[in-house]
XYZ file of C-alpha atoms in Angstrom:
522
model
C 0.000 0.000 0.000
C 1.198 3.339 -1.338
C 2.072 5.494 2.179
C 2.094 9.019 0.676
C 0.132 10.247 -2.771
C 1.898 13.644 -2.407
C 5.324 11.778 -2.192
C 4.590 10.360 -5.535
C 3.135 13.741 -6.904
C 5.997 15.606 -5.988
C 8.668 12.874 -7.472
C 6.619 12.150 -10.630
C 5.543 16.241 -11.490
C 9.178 17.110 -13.194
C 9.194 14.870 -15.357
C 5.404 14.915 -17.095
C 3.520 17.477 -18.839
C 1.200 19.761 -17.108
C -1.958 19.738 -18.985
C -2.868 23.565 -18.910
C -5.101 25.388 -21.535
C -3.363 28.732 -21.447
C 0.025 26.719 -21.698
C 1.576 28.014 -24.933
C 5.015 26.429 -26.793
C 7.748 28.785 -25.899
C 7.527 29.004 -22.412
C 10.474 30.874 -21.950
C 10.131 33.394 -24.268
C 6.848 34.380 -22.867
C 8.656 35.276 -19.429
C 10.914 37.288 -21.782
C 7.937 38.845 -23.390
C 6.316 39.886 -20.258
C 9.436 41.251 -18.891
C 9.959 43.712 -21.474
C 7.154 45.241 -21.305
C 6.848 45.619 -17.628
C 10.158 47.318 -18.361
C 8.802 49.565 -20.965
C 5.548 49.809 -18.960
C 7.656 51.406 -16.060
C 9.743 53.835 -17.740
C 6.310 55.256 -18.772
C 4.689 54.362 -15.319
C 6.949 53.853 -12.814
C 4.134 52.600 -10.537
C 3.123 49.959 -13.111
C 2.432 46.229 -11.752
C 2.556 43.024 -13.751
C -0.676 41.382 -13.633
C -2.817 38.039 -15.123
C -3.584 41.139 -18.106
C 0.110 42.395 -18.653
C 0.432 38.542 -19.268
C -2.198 38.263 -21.890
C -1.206 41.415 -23.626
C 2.276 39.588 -23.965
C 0.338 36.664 -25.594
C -2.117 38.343 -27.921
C 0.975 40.525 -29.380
C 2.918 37.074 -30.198
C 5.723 38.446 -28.228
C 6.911 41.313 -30.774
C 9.298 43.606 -28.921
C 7.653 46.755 -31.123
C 4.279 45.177 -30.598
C 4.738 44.918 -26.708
C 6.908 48.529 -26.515
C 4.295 50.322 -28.855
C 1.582 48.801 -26.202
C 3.524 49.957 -23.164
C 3.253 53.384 -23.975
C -0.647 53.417 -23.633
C -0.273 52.847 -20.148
C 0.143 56.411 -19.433
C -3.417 56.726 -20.299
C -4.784 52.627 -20.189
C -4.708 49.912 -17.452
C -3.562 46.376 -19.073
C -7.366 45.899 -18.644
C -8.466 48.194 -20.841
C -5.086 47.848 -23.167
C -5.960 43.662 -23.382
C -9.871 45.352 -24.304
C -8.929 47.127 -26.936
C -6.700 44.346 -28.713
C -8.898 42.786 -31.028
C -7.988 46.678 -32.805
C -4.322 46.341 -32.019
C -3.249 47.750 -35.082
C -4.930 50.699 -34.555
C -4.618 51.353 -31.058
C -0.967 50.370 -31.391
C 0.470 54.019 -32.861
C 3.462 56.199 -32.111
C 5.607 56.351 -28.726
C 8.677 54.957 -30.196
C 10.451 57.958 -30.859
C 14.233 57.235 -32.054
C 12.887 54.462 -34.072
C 13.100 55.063 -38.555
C 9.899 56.454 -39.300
C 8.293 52.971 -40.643
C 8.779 51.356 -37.252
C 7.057 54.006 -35.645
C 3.781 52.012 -35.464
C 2.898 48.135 -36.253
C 1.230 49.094 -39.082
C 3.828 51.124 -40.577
C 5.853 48.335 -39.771
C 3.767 45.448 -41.933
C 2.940 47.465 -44.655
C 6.612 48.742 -44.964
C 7.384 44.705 -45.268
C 3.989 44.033 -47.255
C 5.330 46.767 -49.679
C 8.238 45.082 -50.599
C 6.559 42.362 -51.896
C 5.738 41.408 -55.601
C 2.831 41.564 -56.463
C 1.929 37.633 -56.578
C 3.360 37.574 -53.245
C 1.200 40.104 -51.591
C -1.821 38.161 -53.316
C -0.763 35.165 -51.606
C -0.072 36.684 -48.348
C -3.716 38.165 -48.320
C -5.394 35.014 -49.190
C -3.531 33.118 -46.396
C -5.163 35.414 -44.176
C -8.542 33.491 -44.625
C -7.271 30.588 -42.213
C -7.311 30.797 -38.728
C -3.734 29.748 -36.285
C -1.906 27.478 -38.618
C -2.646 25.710 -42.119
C -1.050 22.968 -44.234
C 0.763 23.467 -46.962
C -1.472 21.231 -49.442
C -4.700 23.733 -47.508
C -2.609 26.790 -49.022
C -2.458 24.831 -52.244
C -5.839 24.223 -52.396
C -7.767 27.391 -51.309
C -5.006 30.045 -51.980
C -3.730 29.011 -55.222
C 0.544 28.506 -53.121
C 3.488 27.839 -55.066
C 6.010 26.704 -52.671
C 8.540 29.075 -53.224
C 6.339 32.194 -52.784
C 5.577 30.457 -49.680
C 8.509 30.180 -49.086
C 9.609 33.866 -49.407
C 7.003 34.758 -47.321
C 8.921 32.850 -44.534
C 12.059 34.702 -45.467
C 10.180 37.889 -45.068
C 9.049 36.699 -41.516
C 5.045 37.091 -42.263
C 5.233 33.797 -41.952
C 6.098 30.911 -40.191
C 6.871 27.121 -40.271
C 5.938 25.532 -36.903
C 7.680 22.183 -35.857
C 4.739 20.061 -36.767
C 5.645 21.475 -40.819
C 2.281 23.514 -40.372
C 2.595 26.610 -41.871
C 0.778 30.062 -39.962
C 1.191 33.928 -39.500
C 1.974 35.841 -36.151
C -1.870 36.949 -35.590
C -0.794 40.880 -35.473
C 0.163 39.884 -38.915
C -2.651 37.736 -40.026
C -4.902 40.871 -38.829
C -3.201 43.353 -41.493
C -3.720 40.417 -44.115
C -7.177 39.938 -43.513
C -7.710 43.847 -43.699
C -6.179 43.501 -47.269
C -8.455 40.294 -47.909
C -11.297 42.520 -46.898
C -10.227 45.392 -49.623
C -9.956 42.853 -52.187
C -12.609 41.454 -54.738
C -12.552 37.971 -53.911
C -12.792 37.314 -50.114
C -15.898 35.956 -50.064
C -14.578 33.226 -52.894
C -11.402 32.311 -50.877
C -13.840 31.828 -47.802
C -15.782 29.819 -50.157
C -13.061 27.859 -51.048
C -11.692 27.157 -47.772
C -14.977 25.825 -46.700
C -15.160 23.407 -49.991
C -11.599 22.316 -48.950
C -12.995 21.481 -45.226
C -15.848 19.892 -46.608
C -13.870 17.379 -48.071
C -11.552 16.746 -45.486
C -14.783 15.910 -43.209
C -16.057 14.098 -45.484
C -13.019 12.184 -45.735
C -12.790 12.072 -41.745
C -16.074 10.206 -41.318
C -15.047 7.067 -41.889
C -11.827 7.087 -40.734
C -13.135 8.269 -37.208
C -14.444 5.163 -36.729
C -11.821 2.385 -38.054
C -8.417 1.425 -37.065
C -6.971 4.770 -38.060
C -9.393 7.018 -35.586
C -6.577 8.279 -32.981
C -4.861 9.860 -36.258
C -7.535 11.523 -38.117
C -8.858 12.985 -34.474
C -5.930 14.436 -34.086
C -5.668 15.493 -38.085
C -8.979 17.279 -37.708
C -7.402 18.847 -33.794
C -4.732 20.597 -35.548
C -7.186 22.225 -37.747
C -9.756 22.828 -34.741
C -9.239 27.092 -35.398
C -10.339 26.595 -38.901
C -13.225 24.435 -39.059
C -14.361 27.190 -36.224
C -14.008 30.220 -38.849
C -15.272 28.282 -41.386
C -18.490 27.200 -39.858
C -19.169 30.831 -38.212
C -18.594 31.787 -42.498
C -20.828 29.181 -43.869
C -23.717 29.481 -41.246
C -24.060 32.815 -42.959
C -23.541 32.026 -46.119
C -24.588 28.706 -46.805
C -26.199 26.498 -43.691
C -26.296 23.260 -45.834
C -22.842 23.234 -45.959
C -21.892 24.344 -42.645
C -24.614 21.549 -41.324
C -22.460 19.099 -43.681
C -19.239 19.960 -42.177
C -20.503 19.418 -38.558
C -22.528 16.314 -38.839
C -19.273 14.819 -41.215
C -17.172 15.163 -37.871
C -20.285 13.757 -35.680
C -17.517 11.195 -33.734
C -14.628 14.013 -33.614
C -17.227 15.969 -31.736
C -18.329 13.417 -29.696
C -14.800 12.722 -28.663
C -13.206 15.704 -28.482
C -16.069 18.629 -27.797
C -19.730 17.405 -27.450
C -20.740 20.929 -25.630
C -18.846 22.952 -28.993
C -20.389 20.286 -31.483
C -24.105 20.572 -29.925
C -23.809 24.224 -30.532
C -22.559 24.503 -34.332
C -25.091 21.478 -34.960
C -27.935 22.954 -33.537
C -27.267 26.265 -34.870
C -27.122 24.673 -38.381
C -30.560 22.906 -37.795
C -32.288 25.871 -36.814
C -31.846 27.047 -40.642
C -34.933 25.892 -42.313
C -33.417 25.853 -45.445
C -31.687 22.432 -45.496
C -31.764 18.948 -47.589
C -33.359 16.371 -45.713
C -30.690 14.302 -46.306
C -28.024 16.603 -44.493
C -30.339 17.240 -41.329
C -30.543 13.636 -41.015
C -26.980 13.282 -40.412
C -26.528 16.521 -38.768
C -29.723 15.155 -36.192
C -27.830 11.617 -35.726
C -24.635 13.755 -35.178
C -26.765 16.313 -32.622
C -28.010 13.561 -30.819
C -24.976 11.884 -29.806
C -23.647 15.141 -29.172
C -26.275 16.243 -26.540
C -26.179 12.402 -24.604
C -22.130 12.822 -24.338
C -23.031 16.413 -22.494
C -25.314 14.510 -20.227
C -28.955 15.986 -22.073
C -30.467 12.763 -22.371
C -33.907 14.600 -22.673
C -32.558 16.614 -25.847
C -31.016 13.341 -27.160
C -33.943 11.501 -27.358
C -35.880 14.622 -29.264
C -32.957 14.690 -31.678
C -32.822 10.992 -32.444
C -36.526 10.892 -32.605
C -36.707 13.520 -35.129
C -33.527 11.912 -36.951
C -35.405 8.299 -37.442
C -38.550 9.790 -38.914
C -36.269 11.692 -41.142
C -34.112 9.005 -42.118
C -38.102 6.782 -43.262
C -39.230 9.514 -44.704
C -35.769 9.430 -47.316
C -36.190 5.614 -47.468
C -32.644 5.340 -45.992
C -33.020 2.010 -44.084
C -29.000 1.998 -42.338
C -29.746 5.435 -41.092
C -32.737 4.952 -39.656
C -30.832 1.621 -37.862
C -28.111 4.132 -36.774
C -30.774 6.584 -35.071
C -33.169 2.915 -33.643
C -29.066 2.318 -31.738
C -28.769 5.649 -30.378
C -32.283 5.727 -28.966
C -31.445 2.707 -26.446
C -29.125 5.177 -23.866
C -32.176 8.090 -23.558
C -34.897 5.738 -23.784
C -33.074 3.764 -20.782
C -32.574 7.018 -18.699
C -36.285 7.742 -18.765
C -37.275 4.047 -17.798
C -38.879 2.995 -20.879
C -36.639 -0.084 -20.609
C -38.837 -2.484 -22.989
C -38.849 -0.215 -25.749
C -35.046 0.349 -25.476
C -34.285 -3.339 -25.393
C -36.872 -3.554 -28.658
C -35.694 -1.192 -30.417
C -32.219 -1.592 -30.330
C -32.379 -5.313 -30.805
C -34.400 -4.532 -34.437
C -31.360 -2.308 -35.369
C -28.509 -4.576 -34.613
C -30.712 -7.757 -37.094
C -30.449 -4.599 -39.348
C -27.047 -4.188 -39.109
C -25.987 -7.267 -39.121
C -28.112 -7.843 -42.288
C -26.176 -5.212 -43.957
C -22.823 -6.197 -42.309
C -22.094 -3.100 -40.646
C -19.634 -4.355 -37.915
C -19.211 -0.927 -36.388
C -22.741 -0.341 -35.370
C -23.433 -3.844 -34.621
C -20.970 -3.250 -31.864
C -22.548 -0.260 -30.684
C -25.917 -1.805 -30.717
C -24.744 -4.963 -29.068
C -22.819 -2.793 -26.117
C -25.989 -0.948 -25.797
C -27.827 -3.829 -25.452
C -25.555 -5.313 -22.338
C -26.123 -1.401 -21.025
C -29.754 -1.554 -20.653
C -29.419 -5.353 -19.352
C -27.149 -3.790 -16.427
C -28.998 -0.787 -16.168
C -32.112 -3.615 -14.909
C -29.455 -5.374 -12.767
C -29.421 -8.400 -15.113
C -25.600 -8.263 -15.182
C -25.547 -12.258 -16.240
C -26.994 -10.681 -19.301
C -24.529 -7.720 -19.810
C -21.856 -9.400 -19.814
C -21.994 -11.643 -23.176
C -23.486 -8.829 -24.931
C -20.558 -6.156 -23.880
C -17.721 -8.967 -24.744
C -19.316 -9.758 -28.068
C -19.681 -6.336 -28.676
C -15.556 -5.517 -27.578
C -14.688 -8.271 -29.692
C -16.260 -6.531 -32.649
C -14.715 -3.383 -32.370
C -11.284 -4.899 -31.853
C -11.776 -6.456 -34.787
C -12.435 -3.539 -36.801
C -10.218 -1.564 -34.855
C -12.963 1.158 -33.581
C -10.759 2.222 -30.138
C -13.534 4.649 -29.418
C -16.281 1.907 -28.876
C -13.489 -0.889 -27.546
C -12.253 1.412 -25.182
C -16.426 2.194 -24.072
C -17.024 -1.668 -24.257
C -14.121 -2.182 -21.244
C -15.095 0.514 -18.767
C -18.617 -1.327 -18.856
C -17.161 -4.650 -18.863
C -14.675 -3.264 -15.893
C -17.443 -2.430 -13.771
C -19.607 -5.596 -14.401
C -16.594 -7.295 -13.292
C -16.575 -4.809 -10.017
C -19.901 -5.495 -9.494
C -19.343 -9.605 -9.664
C -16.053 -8.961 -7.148
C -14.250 -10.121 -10.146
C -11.267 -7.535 -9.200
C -8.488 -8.843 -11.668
C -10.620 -8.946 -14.509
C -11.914 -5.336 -13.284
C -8.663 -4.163 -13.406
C -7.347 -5.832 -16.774
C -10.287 -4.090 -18.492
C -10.252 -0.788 -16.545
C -6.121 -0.505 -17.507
C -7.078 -0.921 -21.264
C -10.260 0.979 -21.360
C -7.924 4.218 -19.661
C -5.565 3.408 -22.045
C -7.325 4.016 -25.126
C -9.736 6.533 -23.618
C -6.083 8.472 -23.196
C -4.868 7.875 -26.413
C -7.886 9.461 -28.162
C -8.378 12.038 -26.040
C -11.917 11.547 -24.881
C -11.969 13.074 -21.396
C -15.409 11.917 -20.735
C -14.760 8.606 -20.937
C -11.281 9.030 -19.416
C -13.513 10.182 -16.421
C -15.561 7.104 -16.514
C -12.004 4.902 -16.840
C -10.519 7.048 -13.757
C -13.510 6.497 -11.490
C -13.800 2.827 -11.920
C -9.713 2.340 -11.503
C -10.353 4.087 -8.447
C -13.158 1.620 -6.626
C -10.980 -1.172 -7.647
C -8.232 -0.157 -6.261
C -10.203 0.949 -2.977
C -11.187 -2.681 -2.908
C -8.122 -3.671 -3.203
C -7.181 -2.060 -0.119
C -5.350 0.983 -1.461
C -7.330 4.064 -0.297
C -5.182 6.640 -0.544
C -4.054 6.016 -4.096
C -7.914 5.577 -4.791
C -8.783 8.737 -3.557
C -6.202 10.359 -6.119
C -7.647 8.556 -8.844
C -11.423 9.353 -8.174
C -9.686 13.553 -7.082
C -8.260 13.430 -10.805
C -11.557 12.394 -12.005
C -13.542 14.835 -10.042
C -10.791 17.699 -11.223
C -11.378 16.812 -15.175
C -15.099 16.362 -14.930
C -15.152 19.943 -13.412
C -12.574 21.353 -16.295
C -15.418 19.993 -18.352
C -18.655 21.152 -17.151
C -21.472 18.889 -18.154
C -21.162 15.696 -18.930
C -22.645 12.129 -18.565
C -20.876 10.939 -16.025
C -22.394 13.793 -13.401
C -25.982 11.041 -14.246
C -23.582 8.050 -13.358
C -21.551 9.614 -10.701
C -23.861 8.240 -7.662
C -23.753 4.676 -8.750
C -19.982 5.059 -8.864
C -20.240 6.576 -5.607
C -22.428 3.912 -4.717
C -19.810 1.189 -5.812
C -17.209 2.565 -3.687
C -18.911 2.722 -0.665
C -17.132 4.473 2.878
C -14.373 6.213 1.766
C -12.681 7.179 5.184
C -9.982 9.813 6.151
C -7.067 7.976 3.494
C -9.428 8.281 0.766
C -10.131 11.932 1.576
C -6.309 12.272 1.946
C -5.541 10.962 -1.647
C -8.606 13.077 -3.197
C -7.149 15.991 -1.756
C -3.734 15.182 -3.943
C -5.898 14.185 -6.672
C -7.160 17.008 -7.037
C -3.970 18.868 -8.092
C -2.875 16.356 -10.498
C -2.928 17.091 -13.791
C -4.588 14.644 -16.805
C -1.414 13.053 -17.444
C -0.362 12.843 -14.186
C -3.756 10.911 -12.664
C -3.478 8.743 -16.389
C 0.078 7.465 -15.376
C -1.441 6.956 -11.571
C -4.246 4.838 -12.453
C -1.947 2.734 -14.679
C 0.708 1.951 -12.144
C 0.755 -1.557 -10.908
């Protein structure tokens, strides 16, 4: 038995990542950033103090010493508050103060356009059009939308508007993107790059879909991550200008969202639906992609509407797989509001569906489904079969997602049978893969049940941790549905004593990696 959690914190926290959302590469230079223009700050203000806003100034200025010295000056008449307020104009609000400087350094904008200026003239058109994506792009994306040649890219880069990041991704400095995008603006064709970048996203969603759920899922989720920024601006474009294809987009990347940002997905989804103007076809799949999204935030109520209206779509087009997919997803809500028979009915008629059609991957779901509402009536004898056939199917087809859903079930009908070392041999691999896809929600799920078996294993403190580090995620996250299965977790663990309390204290303060490499220790 582990004698001290914070022993372990302490020895383990050097050497792992701290998961931190603020955290930006570059650490170092940050510190450097801040600290010259606290300097600057004081020369103008001797009474100046650093602050959480001096700090985010720093950021939102990408570190540029002219940047962060043309934005110290203002605090003769501007706290950082109202400096970091007025950023979103920085190029305007960023003028004068630097006297000895050559006139074209005398403000940021003098500064760009000096450099913009000195381009030809088919570099400046690329540099405009680049200004259409959002943090970073690919060089095939600059290709595609913007017409790139690499080696105007590539003088762009030797003119420092742009960057290459480590990852090969290709982006601007965003005081820089911001003067682009004003010169995007005072073209002709920024609405047809915009276009263009959404047709590009369209068909990398639509060549995500299947590849979320097959062997190759941990990849393309974190293909479609990276480009997170720009399916944003693209979808706030196209909801505008086109909702079909912004609805298209969304519901193509129905199991990235599910995965990586049910609460974010929900919104663009519903936001698309709300357009009346839609092919039935599309708000089909954006309702079977809505649906799942509200469940994974915990609104079973607004799941079942979704799903509801997403199988009578799905008849009405004739489209008998679909309207299997949406007869699956209505076994969870359907269960949560107690209308148990019609669950197990329903979802039973879609997996002889799917299996009719061969669709291993939602056969899987359906059959895991199927064990869930057989537990959720206590008939664990039941569950069980039905949640191992259903694992074996998406090892098979290599769909980590549902595997890695299929253990944490299967770990805590083994907790529930006292079965501890099969509990733990499925709770290790469903945290595993949970981690390696980067679903927190289930990696909540995976770091609650690691923690009653290893409280019935006799190791309290290190089970408090476990369940802190679940209990610090889950509130990182805000809804979710494990807040609905929390108290039958609770439940499981029963008294938890003052070494339990002790470890969720530590808990508590670990970060995701940190509670990960916890849970998997022997």
């Amino acid at each position: 038995m582990r004698s001290s959690i914070g022993g372990w914190v302490e020895k383990r926290r050097s050497s792992l990542p701290v998961r931190s959302p603020g955290t930006r590469d570059g650490c170092s230079s940050h510190r450097c950033a801040v600290a010259l223009f606290a300097e600057r700050a004081r020369a103008v203000r001797p009474s100046f103090v650093v602050g959480d806003a001096s700090a985010e100034i720093c950021r939102r200025l990408d570190g540029l010493p002219l940047a962060l010295e043309l934005a110290a000056v203002r605090v003769k008449s501007l706290t950082a508050s109202q400096i970091l307020d007025r950023l979103d104009r920085r190029l305007d609000l960023l003028t004068g103060g630097v006297r000895d400087a050559p006139e074209r350094q005398r403000t940021l904008r003098a500064t760009i356009e000096w450099s913009y200026d000195l381009l030809s003239n088919e570099e400046q058109r690329l540099f405009r059009r680049l200004a259409v994506f959002a943090g970073s792009f690919t060089v095939e994306a600059a290709e595609e939308v913007c017409d790139a040649d690499l080696d105007t890219l590539e003088s762009l880069v030797e003119h420092s508007l742009m960057r290459r990041w480590a990852s090969g991704r290709l982006g601007m400095l965003e005081t820089i993107r911001e003067y682009a995008a004003e010169r995007l603006e005072q073209s002709d064709e920024a609405e047809e790059i915009r276009r263009r970048r959404a047709e590009f996203f369209l068909a990398l969603a639509q060549s995500a879909g299947p590849h979320l759920e097959g062997a190759e899922q941990a990849e393309w989720l974190q293909r479609i991550e990276a480009e997170r920024d720009n399916v944003r601006a693209t979808l706030e474009w196209a909801l505008g200008a086109d909702a079909g294809l912004a609805l298209q987009i969304a519901a193509d990347l129905g199991r990235f969202w599910w995965v990586r940002g049910p609460a974010e997905g929900l919104a663009w989804l519903e936001r698309g639906l709300e357009q009346a103007d839609v092919a039935p076809a599309v708000r089909a799949g954006a309702l079977d992609a809505a649906g799942g999204t509200a469940w994974f935030v915990g609104d079973h109520e607004r799941a079942l509407r979704l799903f509801e209206e997403g199988l009578a779509t799905f008849r009405e087009l004739g489209d008998r797989a679909g309207a299997a997919r949406m007869l699956t997803r209505l076994g969870p809500p359907l269960t949560v509001v107690g209308r148990y028979e019609e669950a197990d009915r329903v979802v039973r008629e879609a997996a002889a569906i799917h299996r009719e059609l061969g669709n291993s991957i939602e056969l899987a779901m359906s059959l895991h489904i199927l064990g869930a509402i057989a537990a959720e009536r206590g008939d664990w004898q039941s569950a069980a079969p039905l949640m191992e056939e259903s694992a074996a199917l998406a090892r098979e087809t290599g769909d980590t997602w549902q595997l890695a859903y299929g253990l944490s079930n299967l770990a805590e009908v083994a907790i529930r049978s006292g079965n501890l070392e099969v509990a733990d041999r499925h709770g290790r691999e469903a945290l595993t893969f949970a981690n390696e896809i980067g679903d927190d929600v289930l990696t909540i799920f995976a770091l609650a049940l690691r923690s009653i078996t290893v409280a019935r294993r006799g190791d309290l403190e290190r089970a408090g941790a476990l369940w802190g580090a679940a209990e610090q995620l889950d509130e990182e996250l805000g809804e979710s549905m494990w807040r609905r299965e929390r108290v039958a977790h609770e439940q499981l663990l029963g008294e938890r004593g003052a070494a339990f309390e002790r470890g969720v204290e530590a808990g508590l303060k670990l970060s995701l990696e940190e509670g990960v490499r916890l849970a998997l220790e022997p």
